[in-house]
mmCIF file of C-alpha atoms and ligand atoms in Angstrom:
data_model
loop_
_atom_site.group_PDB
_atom_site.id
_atom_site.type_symbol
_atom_site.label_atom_id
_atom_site.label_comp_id
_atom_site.label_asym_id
_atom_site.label_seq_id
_atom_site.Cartn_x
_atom_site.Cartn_y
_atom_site.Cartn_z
ATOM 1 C CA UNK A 2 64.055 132.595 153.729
ATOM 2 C CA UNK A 3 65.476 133.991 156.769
ATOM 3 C CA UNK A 4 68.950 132.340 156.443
ATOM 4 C CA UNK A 5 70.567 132.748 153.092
ATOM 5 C CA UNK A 6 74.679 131.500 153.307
ATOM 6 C CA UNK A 7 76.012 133.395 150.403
ATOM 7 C CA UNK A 8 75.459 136.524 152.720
ATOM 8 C CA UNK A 9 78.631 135.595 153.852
ATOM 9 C CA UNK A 10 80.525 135.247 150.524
ATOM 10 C CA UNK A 11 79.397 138.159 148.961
ATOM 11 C CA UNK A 12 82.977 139.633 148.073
ATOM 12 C CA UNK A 13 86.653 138.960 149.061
ATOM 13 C CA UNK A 14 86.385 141.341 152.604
ATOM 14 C CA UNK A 15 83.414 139.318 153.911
ATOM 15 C CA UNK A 16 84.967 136.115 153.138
ATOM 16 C CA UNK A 17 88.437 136.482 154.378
ATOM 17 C CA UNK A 18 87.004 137.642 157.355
ATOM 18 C CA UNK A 19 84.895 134.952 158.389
ATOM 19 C CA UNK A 20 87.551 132.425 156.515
ATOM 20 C CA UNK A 21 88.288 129.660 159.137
ATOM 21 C CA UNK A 22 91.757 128.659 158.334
ATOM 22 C CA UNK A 23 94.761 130.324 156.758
ATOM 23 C CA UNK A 24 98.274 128.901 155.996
ATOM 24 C CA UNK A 25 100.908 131.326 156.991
ATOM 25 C CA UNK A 26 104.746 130.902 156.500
ATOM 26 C CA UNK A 27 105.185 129.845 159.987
ATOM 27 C CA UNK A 28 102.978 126.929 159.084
ATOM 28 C CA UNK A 29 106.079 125.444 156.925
ATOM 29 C CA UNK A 30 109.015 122.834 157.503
ATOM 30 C CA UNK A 31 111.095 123.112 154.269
ATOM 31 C CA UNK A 32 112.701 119.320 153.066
ATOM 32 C CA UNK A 33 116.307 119.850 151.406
ATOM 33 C CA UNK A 34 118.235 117.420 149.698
ATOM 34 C CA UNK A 35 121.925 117.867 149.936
ATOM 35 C CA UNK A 36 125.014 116.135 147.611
ATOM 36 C CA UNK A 37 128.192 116.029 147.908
ATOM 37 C CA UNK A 38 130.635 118.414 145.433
ATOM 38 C CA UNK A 39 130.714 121.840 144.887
ATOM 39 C CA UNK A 40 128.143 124.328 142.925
ATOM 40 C CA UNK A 41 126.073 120.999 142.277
ATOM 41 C CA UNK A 42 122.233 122.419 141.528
ATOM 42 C CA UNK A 43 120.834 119.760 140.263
ATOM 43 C CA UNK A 44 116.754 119.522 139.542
ATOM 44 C CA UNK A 45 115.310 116.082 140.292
ATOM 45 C CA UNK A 46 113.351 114.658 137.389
ATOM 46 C CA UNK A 47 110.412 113.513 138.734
ATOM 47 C CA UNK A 48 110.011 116.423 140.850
ATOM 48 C CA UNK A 49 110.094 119.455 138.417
ATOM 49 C CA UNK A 50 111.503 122.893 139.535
ATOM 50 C CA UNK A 51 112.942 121.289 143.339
ATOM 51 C CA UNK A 52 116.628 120.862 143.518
ATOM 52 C CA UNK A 53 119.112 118.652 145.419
ATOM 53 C CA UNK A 54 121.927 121.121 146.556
ATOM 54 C CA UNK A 55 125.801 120.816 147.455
ATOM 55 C CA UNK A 56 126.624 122.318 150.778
ATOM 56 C CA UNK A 57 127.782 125.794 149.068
ATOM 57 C CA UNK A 58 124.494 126.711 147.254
ATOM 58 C CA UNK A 59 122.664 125.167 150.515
ATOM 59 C CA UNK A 60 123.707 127.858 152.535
ATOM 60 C CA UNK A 61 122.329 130.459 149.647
ATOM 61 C CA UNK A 62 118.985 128.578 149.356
ATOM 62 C CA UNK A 63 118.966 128.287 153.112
ATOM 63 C CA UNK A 64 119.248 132.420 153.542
ATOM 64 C CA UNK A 65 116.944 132.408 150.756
ATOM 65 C CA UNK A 66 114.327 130.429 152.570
ATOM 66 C CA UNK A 67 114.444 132.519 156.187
ATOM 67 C CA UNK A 68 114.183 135.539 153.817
ATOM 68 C CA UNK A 69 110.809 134.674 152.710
ATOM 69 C CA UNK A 70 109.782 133.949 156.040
ATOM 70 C CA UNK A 71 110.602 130.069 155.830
ATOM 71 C CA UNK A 72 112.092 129.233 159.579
ATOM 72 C CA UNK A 73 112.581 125.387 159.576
ATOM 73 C CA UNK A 74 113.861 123.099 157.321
ATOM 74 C CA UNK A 75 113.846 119.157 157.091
ATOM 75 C CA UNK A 76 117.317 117.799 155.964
ATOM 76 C CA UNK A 77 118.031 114.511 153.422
ATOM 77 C CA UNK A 78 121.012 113.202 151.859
ATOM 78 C CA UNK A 79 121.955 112.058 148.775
ATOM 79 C CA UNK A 80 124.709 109.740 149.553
ATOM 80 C CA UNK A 81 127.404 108.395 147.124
ATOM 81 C CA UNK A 82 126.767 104.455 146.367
ATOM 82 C CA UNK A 83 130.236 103.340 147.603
ATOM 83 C CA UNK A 84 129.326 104.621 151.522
ATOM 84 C CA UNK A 85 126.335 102.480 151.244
ATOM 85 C CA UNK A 86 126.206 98.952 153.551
ATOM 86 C CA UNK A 87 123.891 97.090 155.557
ATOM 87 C CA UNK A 88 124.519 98.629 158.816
ATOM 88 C CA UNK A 89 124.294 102.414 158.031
ATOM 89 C CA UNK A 90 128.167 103.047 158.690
ATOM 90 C CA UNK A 91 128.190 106.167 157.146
ATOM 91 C CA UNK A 92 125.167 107.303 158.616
ATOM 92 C CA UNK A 93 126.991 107.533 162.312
ATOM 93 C CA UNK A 94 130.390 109.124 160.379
ATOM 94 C CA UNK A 95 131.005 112.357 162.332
ATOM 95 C CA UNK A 96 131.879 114.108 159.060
ATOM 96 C CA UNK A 97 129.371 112.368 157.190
ATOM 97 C CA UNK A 98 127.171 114.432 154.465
ATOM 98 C CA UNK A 99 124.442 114.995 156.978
ATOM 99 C CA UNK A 100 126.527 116.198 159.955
ATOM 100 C CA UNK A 101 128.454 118.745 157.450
ATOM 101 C CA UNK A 102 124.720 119.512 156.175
ATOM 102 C CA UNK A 103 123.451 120.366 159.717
ATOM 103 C CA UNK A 104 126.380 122.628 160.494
ATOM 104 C CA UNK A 105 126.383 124.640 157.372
ATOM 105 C CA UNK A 106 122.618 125.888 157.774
ATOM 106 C CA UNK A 107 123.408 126.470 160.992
ATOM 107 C CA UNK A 108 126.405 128.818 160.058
ATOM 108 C CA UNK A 109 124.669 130.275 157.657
ATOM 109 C CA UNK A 110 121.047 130.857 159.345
ATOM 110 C CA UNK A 111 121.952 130.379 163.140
ATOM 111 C CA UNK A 112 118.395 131.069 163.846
ATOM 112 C CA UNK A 113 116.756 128.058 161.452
ATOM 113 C CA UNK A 114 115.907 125.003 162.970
ATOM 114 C CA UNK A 115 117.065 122.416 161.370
ATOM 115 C CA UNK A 116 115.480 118.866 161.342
ATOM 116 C CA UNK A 117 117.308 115.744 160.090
ATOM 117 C CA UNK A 118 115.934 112.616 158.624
ATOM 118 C CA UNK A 119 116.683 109.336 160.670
ATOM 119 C CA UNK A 120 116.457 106.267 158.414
ATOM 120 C CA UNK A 121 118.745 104.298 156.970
ATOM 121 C CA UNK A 122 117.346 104.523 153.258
ATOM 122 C CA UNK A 123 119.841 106.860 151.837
ATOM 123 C CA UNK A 124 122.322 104.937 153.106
ATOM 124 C CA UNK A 125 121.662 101.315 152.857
ATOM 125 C CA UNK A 126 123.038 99.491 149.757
ATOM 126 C CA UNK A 127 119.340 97.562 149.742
ATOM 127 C CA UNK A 128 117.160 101.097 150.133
ATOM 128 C CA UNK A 129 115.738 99.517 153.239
ATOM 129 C CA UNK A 130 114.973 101.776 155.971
ATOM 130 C CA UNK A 131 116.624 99.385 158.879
ATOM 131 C CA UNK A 132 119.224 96.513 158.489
ATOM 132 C CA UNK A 133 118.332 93.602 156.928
ATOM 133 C CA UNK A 134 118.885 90.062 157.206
ATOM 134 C CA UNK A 135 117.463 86.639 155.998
ATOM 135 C CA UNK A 136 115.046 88.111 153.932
ATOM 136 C CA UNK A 137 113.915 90.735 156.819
ATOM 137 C CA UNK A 138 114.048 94.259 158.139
ATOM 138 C CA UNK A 139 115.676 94.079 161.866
ATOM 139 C CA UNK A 140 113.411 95.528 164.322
ATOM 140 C CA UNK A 141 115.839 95.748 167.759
ATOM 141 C CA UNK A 142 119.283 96.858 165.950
ATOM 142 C CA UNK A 143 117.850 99.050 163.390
ATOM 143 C CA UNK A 144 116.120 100.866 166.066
ATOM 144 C CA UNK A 145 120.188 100.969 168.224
ATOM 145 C CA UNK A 146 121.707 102.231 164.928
ATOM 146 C CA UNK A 147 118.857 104.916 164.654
ATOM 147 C CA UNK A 148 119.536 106.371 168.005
ATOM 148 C CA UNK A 149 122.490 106.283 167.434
ATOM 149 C CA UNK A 150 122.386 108.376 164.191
ATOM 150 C CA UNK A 151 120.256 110.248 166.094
ATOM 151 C CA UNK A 152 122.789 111.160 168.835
ATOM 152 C CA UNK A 153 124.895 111.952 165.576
ATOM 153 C CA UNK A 154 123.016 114.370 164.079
ATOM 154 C CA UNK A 155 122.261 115.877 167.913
ATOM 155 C CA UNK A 156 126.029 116.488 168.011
ATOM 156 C CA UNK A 157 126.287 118.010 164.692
ATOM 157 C CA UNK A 158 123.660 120.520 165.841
ATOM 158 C CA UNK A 159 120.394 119.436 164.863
ATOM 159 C CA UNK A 160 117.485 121.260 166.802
ATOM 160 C CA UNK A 161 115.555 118.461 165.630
ATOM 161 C CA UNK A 162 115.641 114.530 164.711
ATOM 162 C CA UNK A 163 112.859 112.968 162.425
ATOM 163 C CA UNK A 164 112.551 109.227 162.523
ATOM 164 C CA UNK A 165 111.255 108.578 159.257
ATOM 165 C CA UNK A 166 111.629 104.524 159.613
ATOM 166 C CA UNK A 167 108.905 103.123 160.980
ATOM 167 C CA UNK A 168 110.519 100.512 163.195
ATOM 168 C CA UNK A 169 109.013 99.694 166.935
ATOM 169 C CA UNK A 170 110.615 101.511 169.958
ATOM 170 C CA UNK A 171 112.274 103.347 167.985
ATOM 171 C CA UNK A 172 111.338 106.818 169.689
ATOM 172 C CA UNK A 173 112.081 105.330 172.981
ATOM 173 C CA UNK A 174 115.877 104.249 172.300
ATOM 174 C CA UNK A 175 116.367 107.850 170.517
ATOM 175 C CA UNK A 176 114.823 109.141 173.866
ATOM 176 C CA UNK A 177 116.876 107.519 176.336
ATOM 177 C CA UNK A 178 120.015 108.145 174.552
ATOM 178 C CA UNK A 179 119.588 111.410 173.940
ATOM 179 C CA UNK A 180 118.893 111.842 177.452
ATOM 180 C CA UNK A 181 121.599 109.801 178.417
ATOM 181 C CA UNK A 182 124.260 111.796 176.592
ATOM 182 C CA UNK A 183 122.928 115.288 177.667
ATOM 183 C CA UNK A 184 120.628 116.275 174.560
ATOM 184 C CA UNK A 185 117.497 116.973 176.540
ATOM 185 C CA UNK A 186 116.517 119.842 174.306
ATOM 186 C CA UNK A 187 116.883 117.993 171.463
ATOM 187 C CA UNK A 188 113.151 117.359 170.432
ATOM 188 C CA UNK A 189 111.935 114.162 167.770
ATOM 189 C CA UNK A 190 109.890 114.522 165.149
ATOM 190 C CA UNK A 191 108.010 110.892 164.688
ATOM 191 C CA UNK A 192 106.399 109.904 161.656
ATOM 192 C CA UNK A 193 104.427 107.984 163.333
ATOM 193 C CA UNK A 194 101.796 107.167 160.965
ATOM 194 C CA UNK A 195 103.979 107.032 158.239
ATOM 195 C CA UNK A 196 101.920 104.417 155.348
ATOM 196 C CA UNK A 197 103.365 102.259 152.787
ATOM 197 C CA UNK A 198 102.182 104.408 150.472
ATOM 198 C CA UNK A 199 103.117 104.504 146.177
ATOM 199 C CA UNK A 200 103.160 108.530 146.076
ATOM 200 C CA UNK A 201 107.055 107.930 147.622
ATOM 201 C CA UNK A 202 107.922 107.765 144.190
ATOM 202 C CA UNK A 203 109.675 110.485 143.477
ATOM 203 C CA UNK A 204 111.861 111.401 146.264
ATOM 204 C CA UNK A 205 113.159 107.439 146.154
ATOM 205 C CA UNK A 206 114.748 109.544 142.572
ATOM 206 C CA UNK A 207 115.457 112.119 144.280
ATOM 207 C CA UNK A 208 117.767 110.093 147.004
ATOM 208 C CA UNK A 209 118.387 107.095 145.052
ATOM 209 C CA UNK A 210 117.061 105.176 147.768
ATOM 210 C CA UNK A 211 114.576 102.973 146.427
ATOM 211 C CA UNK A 212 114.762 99.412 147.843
ATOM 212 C CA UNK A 213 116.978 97.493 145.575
ATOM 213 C CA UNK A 214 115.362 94.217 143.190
ATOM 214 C CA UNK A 215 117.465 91.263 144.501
ATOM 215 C CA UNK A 216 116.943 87.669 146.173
ATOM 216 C CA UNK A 217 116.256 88.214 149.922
ATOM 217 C CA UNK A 218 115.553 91.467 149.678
ATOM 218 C CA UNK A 219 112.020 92.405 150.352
ATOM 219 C CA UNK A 220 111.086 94.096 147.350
ATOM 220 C CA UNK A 221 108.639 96.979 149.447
ATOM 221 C CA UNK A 222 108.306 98.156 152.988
ATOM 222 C CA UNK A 223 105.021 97.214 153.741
ATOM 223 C CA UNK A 224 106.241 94.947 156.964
ATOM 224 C CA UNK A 225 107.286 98.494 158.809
ATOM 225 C CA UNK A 226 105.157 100.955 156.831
ATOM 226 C CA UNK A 227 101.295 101.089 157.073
ATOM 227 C CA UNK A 228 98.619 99.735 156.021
ATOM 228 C CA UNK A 229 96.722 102.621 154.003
ATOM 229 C CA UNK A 230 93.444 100.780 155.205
ATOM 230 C CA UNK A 231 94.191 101.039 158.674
ATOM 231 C CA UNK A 232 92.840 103.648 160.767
ATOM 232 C CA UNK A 233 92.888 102.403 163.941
ATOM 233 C CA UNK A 234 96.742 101.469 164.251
ATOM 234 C CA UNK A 235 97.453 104.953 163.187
ATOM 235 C CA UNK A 236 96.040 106.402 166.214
ATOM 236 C CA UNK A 237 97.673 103.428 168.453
ATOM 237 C CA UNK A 238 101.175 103.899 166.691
ATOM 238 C CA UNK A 239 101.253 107.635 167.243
ATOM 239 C CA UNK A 240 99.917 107.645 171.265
ATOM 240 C CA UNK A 241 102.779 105.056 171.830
ATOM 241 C CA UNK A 242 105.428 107.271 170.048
ATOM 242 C CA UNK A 243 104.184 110.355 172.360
ATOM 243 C CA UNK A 244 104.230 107.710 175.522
ATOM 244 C CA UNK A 245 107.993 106.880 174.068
ATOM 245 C CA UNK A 246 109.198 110.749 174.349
ATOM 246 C CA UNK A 247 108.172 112.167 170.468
ATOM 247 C CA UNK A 248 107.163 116.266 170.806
ATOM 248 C CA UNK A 249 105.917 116.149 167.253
ATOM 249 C CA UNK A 250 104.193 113.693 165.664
ATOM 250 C CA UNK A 251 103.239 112.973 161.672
ATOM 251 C CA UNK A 252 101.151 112.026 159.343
ATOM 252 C CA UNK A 253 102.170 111.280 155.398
ATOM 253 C CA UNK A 254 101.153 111.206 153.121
ATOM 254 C CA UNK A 255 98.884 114.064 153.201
ATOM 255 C CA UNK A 256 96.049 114.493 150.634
ATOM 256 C CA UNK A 257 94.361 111.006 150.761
ATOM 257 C CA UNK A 258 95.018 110.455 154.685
ATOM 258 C CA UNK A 259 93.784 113.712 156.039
ATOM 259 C CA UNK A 260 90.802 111.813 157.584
ATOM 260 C CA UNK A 261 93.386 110.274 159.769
ATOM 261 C CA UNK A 262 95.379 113.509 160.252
ATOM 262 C CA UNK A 263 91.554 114.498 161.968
ATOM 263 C CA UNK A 264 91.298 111.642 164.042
ATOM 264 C CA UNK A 265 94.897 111.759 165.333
ATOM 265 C CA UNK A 266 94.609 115.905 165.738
ATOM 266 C CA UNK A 267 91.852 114.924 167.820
ATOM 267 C CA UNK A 268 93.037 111.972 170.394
ATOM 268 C CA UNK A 269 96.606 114.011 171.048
ATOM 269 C CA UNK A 270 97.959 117.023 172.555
ATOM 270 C CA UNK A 271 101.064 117.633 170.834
ATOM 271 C CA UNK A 272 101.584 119.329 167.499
ATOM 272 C CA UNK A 273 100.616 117.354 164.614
ATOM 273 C CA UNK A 274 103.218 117.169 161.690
ATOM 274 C CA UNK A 275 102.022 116.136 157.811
ATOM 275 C CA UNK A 276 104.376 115.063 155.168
ATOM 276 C CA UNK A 277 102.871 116.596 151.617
ATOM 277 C CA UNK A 278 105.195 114.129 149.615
ATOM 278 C CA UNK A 279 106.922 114.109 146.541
ATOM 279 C CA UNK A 280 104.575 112.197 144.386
ATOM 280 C CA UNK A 281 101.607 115.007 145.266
ATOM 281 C CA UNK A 282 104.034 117.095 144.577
ATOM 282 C CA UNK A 283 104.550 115.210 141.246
ATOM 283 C CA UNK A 284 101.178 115.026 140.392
ATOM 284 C CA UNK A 285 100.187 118.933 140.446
ATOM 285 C CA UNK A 286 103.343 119.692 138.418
ATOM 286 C CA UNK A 287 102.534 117.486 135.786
ATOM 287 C CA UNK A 288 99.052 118.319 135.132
ATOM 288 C CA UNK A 289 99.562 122.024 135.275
ATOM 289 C CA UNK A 290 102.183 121.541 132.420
ATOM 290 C CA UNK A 291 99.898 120.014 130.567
ATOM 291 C CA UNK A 292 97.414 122.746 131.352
ATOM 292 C CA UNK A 293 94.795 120.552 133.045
ATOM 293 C CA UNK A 294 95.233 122.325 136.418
ATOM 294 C CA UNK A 295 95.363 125.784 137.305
ATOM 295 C CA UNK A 296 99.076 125.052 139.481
ATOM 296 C CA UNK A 297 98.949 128.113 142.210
ATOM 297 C CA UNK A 298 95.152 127.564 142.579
ATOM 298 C CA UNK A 299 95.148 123.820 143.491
ATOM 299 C CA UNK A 300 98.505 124.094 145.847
ATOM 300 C CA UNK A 301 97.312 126.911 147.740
ATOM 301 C CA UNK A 302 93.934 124.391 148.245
ATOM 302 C CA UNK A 303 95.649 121.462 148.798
ATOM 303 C CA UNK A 304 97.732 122.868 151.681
ATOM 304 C CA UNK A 305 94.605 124.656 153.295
ATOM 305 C CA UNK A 306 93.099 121.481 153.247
ATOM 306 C CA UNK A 307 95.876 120.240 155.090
ATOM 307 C CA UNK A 308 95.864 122.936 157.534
ATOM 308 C CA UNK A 309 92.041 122.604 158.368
ATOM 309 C CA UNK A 310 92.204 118.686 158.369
ATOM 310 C CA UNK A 311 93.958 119.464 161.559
ATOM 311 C CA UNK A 312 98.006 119.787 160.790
ATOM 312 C CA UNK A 313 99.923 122.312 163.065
ATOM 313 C CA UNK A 314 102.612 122.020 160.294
ATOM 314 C CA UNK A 315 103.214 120.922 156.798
ATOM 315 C CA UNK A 316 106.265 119.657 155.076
ATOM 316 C CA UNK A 317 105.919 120.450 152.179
ATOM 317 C CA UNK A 318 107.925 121.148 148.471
ATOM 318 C CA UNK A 319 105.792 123.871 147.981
ATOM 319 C CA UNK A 320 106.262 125.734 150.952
ATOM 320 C CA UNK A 321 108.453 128.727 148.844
ATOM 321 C CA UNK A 322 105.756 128.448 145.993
ATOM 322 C CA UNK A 323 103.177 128.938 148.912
ATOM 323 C CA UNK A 324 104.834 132.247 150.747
ATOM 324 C CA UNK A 325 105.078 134.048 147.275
ATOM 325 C CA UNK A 326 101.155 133.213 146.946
ATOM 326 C CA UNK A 327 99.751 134.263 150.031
ATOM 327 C CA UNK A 328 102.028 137.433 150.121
HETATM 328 N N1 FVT B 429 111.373 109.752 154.486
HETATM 329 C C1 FVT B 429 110.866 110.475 153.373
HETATM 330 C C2 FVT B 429 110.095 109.596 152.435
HETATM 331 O O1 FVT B 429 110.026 108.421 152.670
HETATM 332 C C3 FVT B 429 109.349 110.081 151.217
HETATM 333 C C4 FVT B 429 108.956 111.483 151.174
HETATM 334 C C5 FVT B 429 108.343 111.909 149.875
HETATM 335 O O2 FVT B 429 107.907 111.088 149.056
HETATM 336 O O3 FVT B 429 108.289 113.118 149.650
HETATM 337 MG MG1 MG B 430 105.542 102.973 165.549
#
């Protein structure tokens, strides 16, 4: 035998020096959930040991976060039922929960660049994503409220806006307006393969924001989300969103679409974005407290996994876990 592999795995030195992919903090976009009150740390139940935060203990996590490394964080809000509607009022509020979100990390991390999430889930009395009517989601004037939340959030501050929605042209009406009103630098974040997928679970708790059981309501989002057979559209959905203006695109879930985070890393030139989401977060906390999984050895191998599927960066609710690992 003239070629023998395990030459190259002989001990730790040999292997991390060959090692083809390593996750790194500057690999991580941080997701935050934010309420309203005052020294509110509240842990959500389906999503053991991750928080949603009022503005004041924000800014401490926040400073936290870019201690450890942690440079960018993706912002969501919790908002209180009574600011809910069907036309995401509060979303565009100038002093809304969001826009008061956006300017506290900023005053407290100037330096951190802040995403926001752009949907109207958290905000919509029927946890639908756009406006809905007759039994249907609203393509055209979901996708005008949208840039116009994201013009919102662009005044408040945000570096970035992350379209989380899934409705058509969306990008391109952020785009224009953006442009329109000045915000050139302000760069979008498209999940554009974003699939109807049933690991959402858990951050629907998180935000409240599951889609609501009622007549004329649909009852899921699979006529905006996608298929999770489709492979195809997820590479025609995400050149159109970087054709429509988006600098980042994404994939999410992660873990069971990485083939597609391959094929899309491959047909694009912009950085590829993947969404590690709550219910694989879910899953790896509840079988390591029941022992069944070793929890630092499977999260540091699920996002490397990530990373060498292709992803440029990973949100994920492990990203703090992750810096204390590698470090
Ligand atoms: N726009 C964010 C989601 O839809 C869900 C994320 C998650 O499940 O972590
Ligand atoms: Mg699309």
């Amino acid at each position: 035998m003239l070629i023998r592999n395990r030459r190259l795995r002989t001990g730790e030195a040999i292997r991390s020096l060959v090692r083809e992919t390593a996750i790194t903090p500057n690999d991580f976009l941080v997701p935050l959930f934010v309420v309203e009150g005052k020294n509110v740390k509240e842990e959500i139940a389906s999503m053991p040991n991750y928080y949603r935060y009022s503005l004041d203990l924000l800014e401490k996590e926040v400073k936290e976060l870019w201690n450890l490394g942690l440079k960018s964080v993706l912002l969501f809000v919790k908002v209180p039922e009574k600011l809910k509607d069907n036309a995401g009022t509060e979303a565009l509020n100038p002093d809304g929960l969001m826009q008061r979100a956006v300017k506290t990390v900023k005053n407290a991390v100037p330096e951190m660049l802040v995403m926001t999430d752009v949907a109207l889930d958290p905000y919509s009395s029927f946890g639908h994503d756009g406006i809905v009517a007759d039994g249907k989601i609203l393509n055209d004037d979901s996708a005008a409220v949208l840039a116009e939340m994201s013009l919102s959030h662009a005044k408040a501050g945000a570096d970035f806006v992350a379209p989380s929605d899934m409705m058509d042209g969306r990008i391109f009406e952020m785009r224009s307006l953006l442009e329109d009103e000045g915000f050139h630098d302000t760069g979008i974040m498209s999940y554009s393969a974003k699939f109807a997928s049933a690991f959402y679970g858990p951050f629907r708790d998180a935000l409240d924001s599951a889609p609501v059981d009622a007549k004329d309501i649909p009852k899921d989002k699979k006529t905006y989300q996608m298929d999770p057979a489709n492979r195809d559209e997820a590479i025609k959905e995400t050149l159109m969103d970087i054709q429509e203006g988006a600098d980042i695109v994404m994939v999410k879930p992660g873990l069971c679409y990485l083939d597609i985070v391959r094929d899309i890393k491959n047909a694009v030139n912009v950085p590829v974005a993947v969404y590690q989401v709550s219910g694989e977060y879910a899953m790896i906390k509840a079988a390591a407290e029941r022992g069944w999984l070793e929890h630092d050895a499977v999260v540091l191998e699920q996002l490397t996994a990530i990373k060498r599927a292709g992803a440029t960066l990973i949100a994920s609710y492990f990203a703090k876990d992750a810096v204390k690992l590698i470090y």
